[in-house]
PDB file of C-alpha atoms and ligand atoms in Angstrom:
ATOM      1  CA  UNK A   1     114.248 118.084 123.547  1.00 84.00           C
ATOM      2  CA  UNK A   2     111.412 120.473 123.779  1.00 90.00           C
ATOM      3  CA  UNK A   3     109.962 123.249 122.053  1.00 87.00           C
ATOM      4  CA  UNK A   4     107.168 125.306 123.766  1.00 91.00           C
ATOM      5  CA  UNK A   5     105.139 128.239 122.052  1.00 89.00           C
ATOM      6  CA  UNK A   6     103.896 129.650 125.280  1.00 87.00           C
ATOM      7  CA  UNK A   7     101.843 127.206 127.043  1.00 88.00           C
ATOM      8  CA  UNK A   8     101.810 125.104 123.738  1.00 90.00           C
ATOM      9  CA  UNK A   9     104.301 122.490 123.781  1.00 89.00           C
ATOM     10  CA  UNK A  10     104.744 121.604 119.930  1.00 88.00           C
ATOM     11  CA  UNK A  11     107.732 119.214 120.851  1.00 88.00           C
ATOM     12  CA  UNK A  12     107.359 117.685 124.372  1.00 89.00           C
ATOM     13  CA  UNK A  13     110.375 115.538 125.403  1.00 88.00           C
ATOM     14  CA  UNK A  14     111.262 113.755 122.485  1.00 90.00           C
ATOM     15  CA  UNK A  15     114.625 111.868 122.834  1.00 92.00           C
ATOM     16  CA  UNK A  16     115.102 110.042 119.279  1.00 93.00           C
ATOM     17  CA  UNK A  17     118.065 108.884 117.026  1.00 94.00           C
ATOM     18  CA  UNK A  18     118.295 108.075 113.463  1.00 96.00           C
ATOM     19  CA  UNK A  19     120.944 105.886 112.381  1.00 95.00           C
ATOM     20  CA  UNK A  20     123.456 106.810 109.366  1.00 95.00           C
ATOM     21  CA  UNK A  21     121.967 105.280 105.977  1.00 96.00           C
ATOM     22  CA  UNK A  22     118.206 104.914 107.620  1.00 97.00           C
ATOM     23  CA  UNK A  23     114.960 105.864 105.943  1.00 97.00           C
ATOM     24  CA  UNK A  24     112.746 107.124 108.910  1.00 98.00           C
ATOM     25  CA  UNK A  25     109.246 107.774 109.109  1.00 97.00           C
ATOM     26  CA  UNK A  26     107.780 110.271 111.175  1.00 96.00           C
ATOM     27  CA  UNK A  27     104.093 109.978 111.564  1.00 96.00           C
ATOM     28  CA  UNK A  28     101.539 111.730 113.498  1.00 94.00           C
ATOM     29  CA  UNK A  29      98.356 113.779 113.638  1.00 93.00           C
ATOM     30  CA  UNK A  30      98.075 117.265 112.370  1.00 94.00           C
ATOM     31  CA  UNK A  31      99.829 119.665 114.790  1.00 93.00           C
ATOM     32  CA  UNK A  32     101.433 116.509 116.556  1.00 93.00           C
ATOM     33  CA  UNK A  33     105.019 118.350 116.197  1.00 92.00           C
ATOM     34  CA  UNK A  34     106.500 117.129 112.900  1.00 93.00           C
ATOM     35  CA  UNK A  35     107.293 119.914 111.175  1.00 93.00           C
ATOM     36  CA  UNK A  36     108.834 121.970 114.243  1.00 93.00           C
ATOM     37  CA  UNK A  37     111.132 119.034 115.118  1.00 92.00           C
ATOM     38  CA  UNK A  38     112.276 119.303 111.136  1.00 93.00           C
ATOM     39  CA  UNK A  39     112.926 123.084 111.842  1.00 93.00           C
ATOM     40  CA  UNK A  40     114.525 122.426 114.910  1.00 92.00           C
ATOM     41  CA  UNK A  41     116.938 120.028 113.513  1.00 92.00           C
ATOM     42  CA  UNK A  42     117.639 122.752 110.732  1.00 91.00           C
ATOM     43  CA  UNK A  43     118.607 125.704 113.327  1.00 90.00           C
ATOM     44  CA  UNK A  44     115.602 127.312 111.918  1.00 90.00           C
ATOM     45  CA  UNK A  45     113.612 127.463 115.372  1.00 90.00           C
ATOM     46  CA  UNK A  46     115.549 127.289 118.400  1.00 88.00           C
ATOM     47  CA  UNK A  47     114.806 124.445 121.070  1.00 87.00           C
ATOM     48  CA  UNK A  48     113.634 125.677 124.604  1.00 90.00           C
ATOM     49  CA  UNK A  49     115.737 122.916 125.723  1.00 89.00           C
ATOM     50  CA  UNK A  50     117.955 119.784 124.859  1.00 88.00           C
ATOM     51  CA  UNK A  51     120.520 119.051 122.643  1.00 88.00           C
ATOM     52  CA  UNK A  52     120.021 118.061 118.830  1.00 89.00           C
ATOM     53  CA  UNK A  53     123.107 116.727 117.015  1.00 89.00           C
ATOM     54  CA  UNK A  54     123.414 116.388 112.928  1.00 89.00           C
ATOM     55  CA  UNK A  55     126.019 114.026 111.536  1.00 86.00           C
ATOM     56  CA  UNK A  56     127.994 115.178 115.205  1.00 85.00           C
ATOM     57  CA  UNK A  57     127.667 118.875 114.805  1.00 85.00           C
ATOM     58  CA  UNK A  58     125.391 120.566 117.732  1.00 89.00           C
ATOM     59  CA  UNK A  59     122.615 122.493 116.058  1.00 88.00           C
ATOM     60  CA  UNK A  60     123.262 126.228 116.960  1.00 82.00           C
ATOM     61  CA  UNK A  61     127.035 125.110 117.795  1.00 82.00           C
ATOM     62  CA  UNK A  62     130.030 126.355 116.299  1.00 83.00           C
ATOM     63  CA  UNK A  63     130.550 123.522 113.566  1.00 84.00           C
ATOM     64  CA  UNK A  64     126.976 123.551 112.541  1.00 84.00           C
ATOM     65  CA  UNK A  65     127.305 126.009 109.626  1.00 83.00           C
ATOM     66  CA  UNK A  66     129.285 123.154 107.895  1.00 83.00           C
ATOM     67  CA  UNK A  67     126.991 120.566 108.967  1.00 83.00           C
ATOM     68  CA  UNK A  68     124.164 122.621 107.649  1.00 85.00           C
ATOM     69  CA  UNK A  69     125.794 122.129 104.102  1.00 86.00           C
ATOM     70  CA  UNK A  70     125.137 118.572 104.089  1.00 90.00           C
ATOM     71  CA  UNK A  71     121.387 118.901 105.253  1.00 94.00           C
ATOM     72  CA  UNK A  72     118.915 118.779 102.538  1.00 95.00           C
ATOM     73  CA  UNK A  73     115.410 120.030 103.299  1.00 96.00           C
ATOM     74  CA  UNK A  74     111.918 119.826 101.676  1.00 96.00           C
ATOM     75  CA  UNK A  75     109.169 122.020 103.515  1.00 94.00           C
ATOM     76  CA  UNK A  76     105.524 120.993 103.457  1.00 90.00           C
ATOM     77  CA  UNK A  77     105.333 123.871 101.310  1.00 88.00           C
ATOM     78  CA  UNK A  78     107.322 124.977  98.648  1.00 86.00           C
ATOM     79  CA  UNK A  79     107.580 128.157  98.171  1.00 89.00           C
ATOM     80  CA  UNK A  80     108.939 129.419  94.472  1.00 92.00           C
ATOM     81  CA  UNK A  81     109.688 132.580  92.858  1.00 92.00           C
ATOM     82  CA  UNK A  82     106.663 132.774  89.932  1.00 92.00           C
ATOM     83  CA  UNK A  83     108.885 134.675  87.754  1.00 92.00           C
ATOM     84  CA  UNK A  84     111.738 132.689  87.292  1.00 96.00           C
ATOM     85  CA  UNK A  85     111.551 129.107  85.405  1.00 96.00           C
ATOM     86  CA  UNK A  86     112.595 125.652  86.872  1.00 96.00           C
ATOM     87  CA  UNK A  87     116.463 125.597  85.896  1.00 97.00           C
ATOM     88  CA  UNK A  88     116.643 129.094  87.587  1.00 97.00           C
ATOM     89  CA  UNK A  89     114.508 128.477  90.580  1.00 97.00           C
ATOM     90  CA  UNK A  90     117.456 125.774  91.090  1.00 97.00           C
ATOM     91  CA  UNK A  91     120.405 127.911  90.250  1.00 97.00           C
ATOM     92  CA  UNK A  92     118.953 130.483  92.551  1.00 96.00           C
ATOM     93  CA  UNK A  93     118.867 127.788  95.632  1.00 95.00           C
ATOM     94  CA  UNK A  94     122.251 126.553  94.477  1.00 96.00           C
ATOM     95  CA  UNK A  95     123.837 129.934  95.250  1.00 95.00           C
ATOM     96  CA  UNK A  96     122.177 130.251  98.256  1.00 91.00           C
ATOM     97  CA  UNK A  97     123.391 126.634  99.424  1.00 90.00           C
ATOM     98  CA  UNK A  98     126.799 126.968  97.865  1.00 90.00           C
ATOM     99  CA  UNK A  99     126.182 124.035  95.722  1.00 93.00           C
ATOM    100  CA  UNK A 100     127.817 123.864  92.075  1.00 94.00           C
ATOM    101  CA  UNK A 101     125.435 125.163  89.462  1.00 95.00           C
ATOM    102  CA  UNK A 102     126.360 122.428  87.253  1.00 95.00           C
ATOM    103  CA  UNK A 103     124.185 119.777  89.063  1.00 95.00           C
ATOM    104  CA  UNK A 104     120.966 121.501  88.195  1.00 96.00           C
ATOM    105  CA  UNK A 105     120.360 120.144  84.977  1.00 96.00           C
ATOM    106  CA  UNK A 106     121.103 116.633  86.023  1.00 96.00           C
ATOM    107  CA  UNK A 107     118.624 117.251  89.008  1.00 96.00           C
ATOM    108  CA  UNK A 108     115.840 118.259  87.051  1.00 96.00           C
ATOM    109  CA  UNK A 109     116.455 115.134  84.770  1.00 95.00           C
ATOM    110  CA  UNK A 110     116.613 113.147  88.167  1.00 94.00           C
ATOM    111  CA  UNK A 111     113.147 114.571  89.256  1.00 95.00           C
ATOM    112  CA  UNK A 112     111.601 114.295  85.782  1.00 94.00           C
ATOM    113  CA  UNK A 113     111.593 117.934  85.041  1.00 95.00           C
ATOM    114  CA  UNK A 114     114.090 117.664  81.895  1.00 93.00           C
ATOM    115  CA  UNK A 115     111.838 119.262  79.783  1.00 94.00           C
ATOM    116  CA  UNK A 116     110.347 121.498  81.861  1.00 94.00           C
ATOM    117  CA  UNK A 117     113.302 123.622  83.142  1.00 94.00           C
ATOM    118  CA  UNK A 118     112.791 126.528  80.587  1.00 95.00           C
ATOM    119  CA  UNK A 119     109.275 126.924  81.698  1.00 96.00           C
ATOM    120  CA  UNK A 120     108.088 129.671  84.265  1.00 96.00           C
ATOM    121  CA  UNK A 121     107.217 127.889  87.453  1.00 96.00           C
ATOM    122  CA  UNK A 122     104.043 129.882  87.692  1.00 95.00           C
ATOM    123  CA  UNK A 123     102.987 127.318  84.987  1.00 95.00           C
ATOM    124  CA  UNK A 124     103.972 124.338  86.968  1.00 95.00           C
ATOM    125  CA  UNK A 125     101.436 121.945  88.349  1.00 94.00           C
ATOM    126  CA  UNK A 126     101.186 120.935  91.970  1.00 93.00           C
ATOM    127  CA  UNK A 127     103.205 117.826  91.407  1.00 94.00           C
ATOM    128  CA  UNK A 128     105.663 119.613  89.270  1.00 95.00           C
ATOM    129  CA  UNK A 129     106.157 122.305  92.072  1.00 95.00           C
ATOM    130  CA  UNK A 130     106.905 119.350  94.373  1.00 95.00           C
ATOM    131  CA  UNK A 131     109.445 117.902  92.127  1.00 96.00           C
ATOM    132  CA  UNK A 132     111.397 120.739  91.868  1.00 96.00           C
ATOM    133  CA  UNK A 133     111.033 121.165  95.734  1.00 96.00           C
ATOM    134  CA  UNK A 134     112.827 117.752  95.881  1.00 97.00           C
ATOM    135  CA  UNK A 135     115.496 118.670  93.255  1.00 97.00           C
ATOM    136  CA  UNK A 136     116.098 121.487  95.587  1.00 97.00           C
ATOM    137  CA  UNK A 137     116.573 119.151  98.260  1.00 97.00           C
ATOM    138  CA  UNK A 138     119.029 117.021  96.533  1.00 97.00           C
ATOM    139  CA  UNK A 139     121.462 120.229  95.788  1.00 96.00           C
ATOM    140  CA  UNK A 140     124.857 119.782  97.355  1.00 94.00           C
ATOM    141  CA  UNK A 141     124.427 116.245  97.692  1.00 95.00           C
ATOM    142  CA  UNK A 142     123.260 116.020 101.129  1.00 96.00           C
ATOM    143  CA  UNK A 143     124.054 113.194 103.496  1.00 95.00           C
ATOM    144  CA  UNK A 144     120.853 113.984 105.634  1.00 96.00           C
ATOM    145  CA  UNK A 145     117.627 114.500 103.784  1.00 97.00           C
ATOM    146  CA  UNK A 146     114.756 116.236 105.874  1.00 97.00           C
ATOM    147  CA  UNK A 147     111.245 115.486 103.391  1.00 97.00           C
ATOM    148  CA  UNK A 148     108.098 116.869 104.714  1.00 96.00           C
ATOM    149  CA  UNK A 149     105.244 115.373 102.952  1.00 95.00           C
ATOM    150  CA  UNK A 150     107.381 115.022  99.951  1.00 95.00           C
ATOM    151  CA  UNK A 151     104.808 112.860  98.007  1.00 94.00           C
ATOM    152  CA  UNK A 152     102.029 115.335  98.523  1.00 91.00           C
ATOM    153  CA  UNK A 153     100.551 116.266  95.123  1.00 89.00           C
ATOM    154  CA  UNK A 154     102.502 113.484  92.953  1.00 93.00           C
ATOM    155  CA  UNK A 155     101.219 111.058  90.704  1.00 93.00           C
ATOM    156  CA  UNK A 156     101.352 107.291  91.189  1.00 93.00           C
ATOM    157  CA  UNK A 157     104.373 107.111  88.723  1.00 93.00           C
ATOM    158  CA  UNK A 158     106.241 109.636  90.390  1.00 93.00           C
ATOM    159  CA  UNK A 159     105.653 108.781  93.918  1.00 94.00           C
ATOM    160  CA  UNK A 160     107.250 105.112  92.961  1.00 94.00           C
ATOM    161  CA  UNK A 161     110.155 107.121  91.187  1.00 93.00           C
ATOM    162  CA  UNK A 162     110.400 109.200  93.853  1.00 95.00           C
ATOM    163  CA  UNK A 163     111.115 106.137  96.496  1.00 96.00           C
ATOM    164  CA  UNK A 164     113.026 104.476  93.826  1.00 95.00           C
ATOM    165  CA  UNK A 165     115.381 107.649  94.219  1.00 95.00           C
ATOM    166  CA  UNK A 166     115.225 107.298  97.874  1.00 97.00           C
ATOM    167  CA  UNK A 167     116.448 103.851  97.794  1.00 96.00           C
ATOM    168  CA  UNK A 168     119.337 104.904  95.529  1.00 96.00           C
ATOM    169  CA  UNK A 169     120.444 107.746  98.038  1.00 96.00           C
ATOM    170  CA  UNK A 170     120.060 105.150 100.951  1.00 97.00           C
ATOM    171  CA  UNK A 171     122.420 103.032  98.968  1.00 97.00           C
ATOM    172  CA  UNK A 172     124.874 105.941  99.069  1.00 96.00           C
ATOM    173  CA  UNK A 173     124.885 106.276 102.828  1.00 96.00           C
ATOM    174  CA  UNK A 174     122.353 109.199 102.861  1.00 97.00           C
ATOM    175  CA  UNK A 175     120.293 109.216 106.032  1.00 97.00           C
ATOM    176  CA  UNK A 176     116.410 110.351 105.030  1.00 98.00           C
ATOM    177  CA  UNK A 177     113.797 111.118 107.624  1.00 97.00           C
ATOM    178  CA  UNK A 178     110.449 111.662 105.873  1.00 97.00           C
ATOM    179  CA  UNK A 179     106.923 112.663 106.848  1.00 96.00           C
ATOM    180  CA  UNK A 180     103.476 111.789 105.279  1.00 94.00           C
ATOM    181  CA  UNK A 181      99.984 110.920 106.062  1.00 93.00           C
ATOM    182  CA  UNK A 182      99.579 108.100 103.413  1.00 93.00           C
ATOM    183  CA  UNK A 183     100.696 105.301 105.736  1.00 95.00           C
ATOM    184  CA  UNK A 184     100.157 102.694 103.039  1.00 93.00           C
ATOM    185  CA  UNK A 185     102.696 104.499 101.421  1.00 93.00           C
ATOM    186  CA  UNK A 186     105.254 104.655 104.221  1.00 94.00           C
ATOM    187  CA  UNK A 187     104.376 100.906 105.127  1.00 93.00           C
ATOM    188  CA  UNK A 188     106.649  98.825 102.860  1.00 90.00           C
ATOM    189  CA  UNK A 189     109.400 101.832 102.499  1.00 95.00           C
ATOM    190  CA  UNK A 190     110.538 102.801 105.551  1.00 96.00           C
ATOM    191  CA  UNK A 191     113.081 100.877 107.823  1.00 97.00           C
ATOM    192  CA  UNK A 192     111.839 102.609 111.159  1.00 97.00           C
ATOM    193  CA  UNK A 193     109.371 105.106 112.097  1.00 96.00           C
ATOM    194  CA  UNK A 194     108.524 107.165 115.012  1.00 96.00           C
ATOM    195  CA  UNK A 195     104.770 107.796 115.798  1.00 96.00           C
ATOM    196  CA  UNK A 196     104.353 111.270 117.500  1.00 94.00           C
ATOM    197  CA  UNK A 197     101.006 112.688 119.396  1.00 92.00           C
ATOM    198  CA  UNK A 198     100.750 116.076 120.874  1.00 91.00           C
ATOM    199  CA  UNK A 199     104.880 116.540 120.873  1.00 92.00           C
ATOM    200  CA  UNK A 200     105.588 113.236 122.441  1.00 93.00           C
ATOM    201  CA  UNK A 201     106.914 110.298 120.939  1.00 94.00           C
ATOM    202  CA  UNK A 202     104.336 107.533 121.231  1.00 93.00           C
ATOM    203  CA  UNK A 203     105.935 104.701 119.410  1.00 94.00           C
ATOM    204  CA  UNK A 204     109.169 103.647 117.638  1.00 96.00           C
ATOM    205  CA  UNK A 205     110.144 100.724 115.636  1.00 96.00           C
ATOM    206  CA  UNK A 206     109.853  99.158 112.616  1.00 96.00           C
ATOM    207  CA  UNK A 207     106.259  98.461 111.444  1.00 94.00           C
ATOM    208  CA  UNK A 208     106.797  94.753 112.358  1.00 91.00           C
ATOM    209  CA  UNK A 209     108.051  95.812 115.920  1.00 93.00           C
ATOM    210  CA  UNK A 210     105.026  98.166 116.025  1.00 93.00           C
ATOM    211  CA  UNK A 211     102.690  95.627 115.105  1.00 90.00           C
ATOM    212  CA  UNK A 212     103.944  93.550 118.053  1.00 87.00           C
ATOM    213  CA  UNK A 213     103.665  96.606 120.569  1.00 89.00           C
ATOM    214  CA  UNK A 214     100.320  97.467 119.516  1.00 88.00           C
ATOM    215  CA  UNK A 215      99.366  93.724 120.049  1.00 86.00           C
ATOM    216  CA  UNK A 216      97.206  93.838 116.514  1.00 87.00           C
ATOM    217  CA  UNK A 217      95.500  90.468 116.097  1.00 90.00           C
ATOM    218  CA  UNK A 218      96.266  88.722 112.491  1.00 92.00           C
ATOM    219  CA  UNK A 219      93.676  87.774 110.324  1.00 94.00           C
ATOM    220  CA  UNK A 220      94.289  84.479 108.746  1.00 94.00           C
ATOM    221  CA  UNK A 221      91.935  83.778 105.447  1.00 93.00           C
ATOM    222  CA  UNK A 222      90.933  80.214 104.683  1.00 93.00           C
ATOM    223  CA  UNK A 223      89.566  79.038 101.519  1.00 92.00           C
ATOM    224  CA  UNK A 224      87.257  75.778 102.387  1.00 91.00           C
ATOM    225  CA  UNK A 225      84.475  74.567 100.172  1.00 90.00           C
ATOM    226  CA  UNK A 226      81.158  75.286 102.353  1.00 88.00           C
ATOM    227  CA  UNK A 227      80.664  71.810 103.826  1.00 89.00           C
ATOM    228  CA  UNK A 228      84.294  71.808 105.502  1.00 90.00           C
ATOM    229  CA  UNK A 229      83.582  75.139 107.258  1.00 90.00           C
ATOM    230  CA  UNK A 230      81.879  73.334 110.301  1.00 90.00           C
ATOM    231  CA  UNK A 231      84.870  70.969 110.713  1.00 91.00           C
ATOM    232  CA  UNK A 232      87.342  74.208 110.320  1.00 91.00           C
ATOM    233  CA  UNK A 233      85.591  75.935 113.250  1.00 92.00           C
ATOM    234  CA  UNK A 234      85.408  72.640 115.160  1.00 92.00           C
ATOM    235  CA  UNK A 235      89.152  72.106 115.208  1.00 92.00           C
ATOM    236  CA  UNK A 236      90.048  75.890 115.952  1.00 92.00           C
ATOM    237  CA  UNK A 237      87.402  75.957 118.972  1.00 91.00           C
ATOM    238  CA  UNK A 238      89.969  75.137 121.866  1.00 91.00           C
ATOM    239  CA  UNK A 239      92.296  77.816 121.226  1.00 90.00           C
ATOM    240  CA  UNK A 240      91.906  80.646 123.084  1.00 88.00           C
ATOM    241  CA  UNK A 241      91.459  84.272 121.694  1.00 90.00           C
ATOM    242  CA  UNK A 242      90.697  83.376 118.078  1.00 92.00           C
ATOM    243  CA  UNK A 243      87.209  84.476 116.569  1.00 92.00           C
ATOM    244  CA  UNK A 244      85.860  82.870 113.084  1.00 91.00           C
ATOM    245  CA  UNK A 245      83.859  84.459 110.809  1.00 90.00           C
ATOM    246  CA  UNK A 246      82.176  82.363 107.668  1.00 86.00           C
ATOM    247  CA  UNK A 247      83.097  84.772 104.877  1.00 82.00           C
ATOM    248  CA  UNK A 248      79.963  86.141 103.323  1.00 75.00           C
ATOM    249  CA  UNK A 249      79.867  84.151  99.908  1.00 73.00           C
ATOM    250  CA  UNK A 250      80.784  80.884 102.228  1.00 68.00           C
ATOM    251  CA  UNK A 251      83.943  80.288 100.440  1.00 80.00           C
ATOM    252  CA  UNK A 252      85.977  80.061 103.421  1.00 89.00           C
ATOM    253  CA  UNK A 253      86.765  81.275 106.676  1.00 92.00           C
ATOM    254  CA  UNK A 254      88.315  84.604 108.515  1.00 93.00           C
ATOM    255  CA  UNK A 255      90.219  83.682 111.645  1.00 94.00           C
ATOM    256  CA  UNK A 256      91.500  86.626 113.926  1.00 94.00           C
ATOM    257  CA  UNK A 257      94.159  85.357 116.206  1.00 92.00           C
ATOM    258  CA  UNK A 258      96.609  87.275 118.582  1.00 92.00           C
ATOM    259  CA  UNK A 259     100.285  87.277 116.817  1.00 88.00           C
ATOM    260  CA  UNK A 260     101.678  84.248 119.372  1.00 89.00           C
ATOM    261  CA  UNK A 261      98.705  81.742 118.648  1.00 92.00           C
ATOM    262  CA  UNK A 262      99.493  81.857 114.480  1.00 92.00           C
ATOM    263  CA  UNK A 263     101.482  78.415 114.697  1.00 93.00           C
ATOM    264  CA  UNK A 264      98.948  77.019 117.059  1.00 94.00           C
ATOM    265  CA  UNK A 265      96.273  77.940 114.646  1.00 93.00           C
ATOM    266  CA  UNK A 266      97.976  76.101 111.515  1.00 93.00           C
ATOM    267  CA  UNK A 267      98.862  73.265 113.660  1.00 93.00           C
ATOM    268  CA  UNK A 268      95.249  73.021 114.539  1.00 93.00           C
ATOM    269  CA  UNK A 269      94.143  72.776 110.822  1.00 92.00           C
ATOM    270  CA  UNK A 270      97.164  70.335 109.899  1.00 91.00           C
ATOM    271  CA  UNK A 271      94.396  67.252 110.483  1.00 92.00           C
ATOM    272  CA  UNK A 272      91.709  68.781 108.012  1.00 90.00           C
ATOM    273  CA  UNK A 273      94.714  68.151 105.274  1.00 91.00           C
ATOM    274  CA  UNK A 274      93.551  68.839 101.769  1.00 91.00           C
ATOM    275  CA  UNK A 275      90.130  70.332 102.847  1.00 91.00           C
ATOM    276  CA  UNK A 276      92.081  73.558 103.443  1.00 92.00           C
ATOM    277  CA  UNK A 277      92.262  74.872  99.655  1.00 93.00           C
ATOM    278  CA  UNK A 278      94.369  77.805 100.487  1.00 93.00           C
ATOM    279  CA  UNK A 279      95.547  79.798 103.399  1.00 93.00           C
ATOM    280  CA  UNK A 280      96.513  83.520 103.336  1.00 93.00           C
ATOM    281  CA  UNK A 281      97.904  85.367 106.743  1.00 94.00           C
ATOM    282  CA  UNK A 282      97.244  89.073 106.626  1.00 94.00           C
ATOM    283  CA  UNK A 283      99.211  91.295 108.736  1.00 92.00           C
ATOM    284  CA  UNK A 284      97.513  94.545 110.097  1.00 93.00           C
ATOM    285  CA  UNK A 285      98.668  97.607 107.994  1.00 94.00           C
ATOM    286  CA  UNK A 286     100.561 100.174 109.357  1.00 95.00           C
ATOM    287  CA  UNK A 287      97.060 102.079 109.666  1.00 94.00           C
ATOM    288  CA  UNK A 288      95.853  99.631 111.639  1.00 92.00           C
ATOM    289  CA  UNK A 289      98.875  99.876 113.986  1.00 93.00           C
ATOM    290  CA  UNK A 290      98.640 103.518 114.181  1.00 93.00           C
ATOM    291  CA  UNK A 291      94.672 103.538 115.491  1.00 92.00           C
ATOM    292  CA  UNK A 292      95.537 100.366 117.459  1.00 89.00           C
ATOM    293  CA  UNK A 293      98.187 102.438 119.369  1.00 87.00           C
ATOM    294  CA  UNK A 294      96.378 105.270 119.626  1.00 79.00           C
ATOM    295  CA  UNK A 295      93.432 103.248 121.744  1.00 74.00           C
ATOM    296  CA  UNK A 296      95.822 101.619 123.949  1.00 67.00           C
TER     297      UNK A 296
HETATM  298  P1  ATP B   1     101.100 118.581 110.013  1.00 84.01           P
HETATM  299  O1  ATP B   1     100.376 116.951 110.143  1.00 84.01           O
HETATM  300  O2  ATP B   1      99.519 119.582 110.346  1.00 84.01           O
HETATM  301  O3  ATP B   1     101.730 119.200 108.992  1.00 84.01           O
HETATM  302  P2  ATP B   1     102.682 118.850 112.212  1.00 84.01           P
HETATM  303  O4  ATP B   1     102.953 117.590 113.003  1.00 84.01           O
HETATM  304  O5  ATP B   1     103.834 119.036 111.398  1.00 84.01           O
HETATM  305  O6  ATP B   1     101.297 118.650 111.704  1.00 84.01           O
HETATM  306  P3  ATP B   1     103.814 121.053 113.616  1.00 84.01           P
HETATM  307  O7  ATP B   1     103.643 122.339 112.494  1.00 84.01           O
HETATM  308  O8  ATP B   1     105.044 120.953 113.899  1.00 84.01           O
HETATM  309  O9  ATP B   1     102.807 119.923 113.516  1.00 84.01           O
HETATM  310  O10 ATP B   1     102.747 122.052 114.867  1.00 84.01           O
HETATM  311  C1  ATP B   1     103.218 121.525 116.016  1.00 84.01           C
HETATM  312  C2  ATP B   1     101.865 122.387 116.807  1.00 84.01           C
HETATM  313  O11 ATP B   1     102.980 123.628 117.225  1.00 84.01           O
HETATM  314  C3  ATP B   1     100.888 122.797 116.492  1.00 84.01           C
HETATM  315  O12 ATP B   1      99.911 122.944 117.362  1.00 84.01           O
HETATM  316  C4  ATP B   1     101.057 124.320 115.999  1.00 84.01           C
HETATM  317  O13 ATP B   1      99.776 125.101 115.967  1.00 84.01           O
HETATM  318  C5  ATP B   1     102.107 124.705 116.836  1.00 84.01           C
HETATM  319  N1  ATP B   1     103.193 125.714 115.963  1.00 84.01           N
HETATM  320  C6  ATP B   1     103.850 125.441 115.373  1.00 84.01           C
HETATM  321  N2  ATP B   1     104.624 126.583 114.781  1.00 84.01           N
HETATM  322  C7  ATP B   1     104.160 127.646 115.840  1.00 84.01           C
HETATM  323  C8  ATP B   1     104.670 129.097 115.980  1.00 84.01           C
HETATM  324  N3  ATP B   1     105.295 129.532 115.319  1.00 84.01           N
HETATM  325  N4  ATP B   1     103.833 129.845 116.890  1.00 84.01           N
HETATM  326  C9  ATP B   1     103.151 129.396 117.560  1.00 84.01           C
HETATM  327  N5  ATP B   1     102.653 127.768 117.435  1.00 84.01           N
HETATM  328  C10 ATP B   1     103.604 127.231 116.568  1.00 84.01           C
END
C-alpha cells in the first residue's frame, strides 16, 4: 500500500500481514510512517493506492463500518476534554463507539484509574491521561488493537501492568499492533515486528529472526582466572571470524563470534575443562539489531 502527501511518500509500498492473536511491533525512526499506517488501517486517511483488510473487511469498503467497531485505537496524542472527569470521558467515547456504558467503570479499574474516575481529566498526570486513552481503546471489546506509543509517560509498574493486560487480551484472541521507540521494552514482548524506514518495510520477523538477518555477532563472556586467559585465547585462535578481548578487571574473556560459530567456540573451550569458571552467552539486543540493519 502507498500513501503519498504530494511528493512525500509517507507509506511507500508496504505489504504486510498480521496474524490473528499476534502481538506485533512496529518500529522505525520519527517520520517513518508508523502513525500514517495506523490511520490508513482505521480508514482515517485514505490510501493513495493499495488494499487494506481488517478481519476480512476492506477498509473504505461496504462492510468496514461493522468491522470498525471491533477496532480499538490509542492515538499517539490522546485528546481529552478537560471539563469532563475520567468516567464521563469514557462514557463519551462509549457513546461514540456504540459500546455499553456499563463497561466504563470496569475499564477504569483495569487501567488503574478506579479512584480517579470522578476527578476532572484537567488534573490528570501524563501517565493518567495515557491510561485513560488505553481504557478508551478497550471500549467495545475490540478484536484488533492499534496502539501508538501506548507506554509513553507510564511509570515502570504501569508499563508492566500494561503488557500483562496485552497478554490477557492476546490469550482471548485479540490482535495487537503496537509502536514504541523503547526497543528494550518491545524486545521480549512482541511475537514479531516490522522495521519501517522512510515509508518502506526494512525488515520483518521475530527478534530472533531479525538477529539472523542482521548477522549480528554474539558475545560470549567467559569467567576465567587471569592465569588461564592465554590458554583460552590459544584454544580459540584457529577459529575464523572471532575476536577476543580480556576484560578490564582480568576476570575473564569477552568473545565476539558469528552466530554460526557458537558451538565451535564452546567445543574449542572444552579441553580447558574446569578452568572455565562460567559462560554467559549474550544475544544482541533489539537496539543492536535495529542499528545493525540500518548499517547493512
Ligand atoms: P513518529 O515516530 O515521529 O511518531 P511516524 O513513523 O509515526 O513518526 P508518521 O506520522 O506516519 O511517522 O509520518 C510519516 C511522514 O508523513 C512524515 O514525513 C510526516 O511529515 C508525513 N505526514 C504525516 N501526516 C501528514 C499530513 N497530514 N500531511 C503531510 N505530510 C504528512
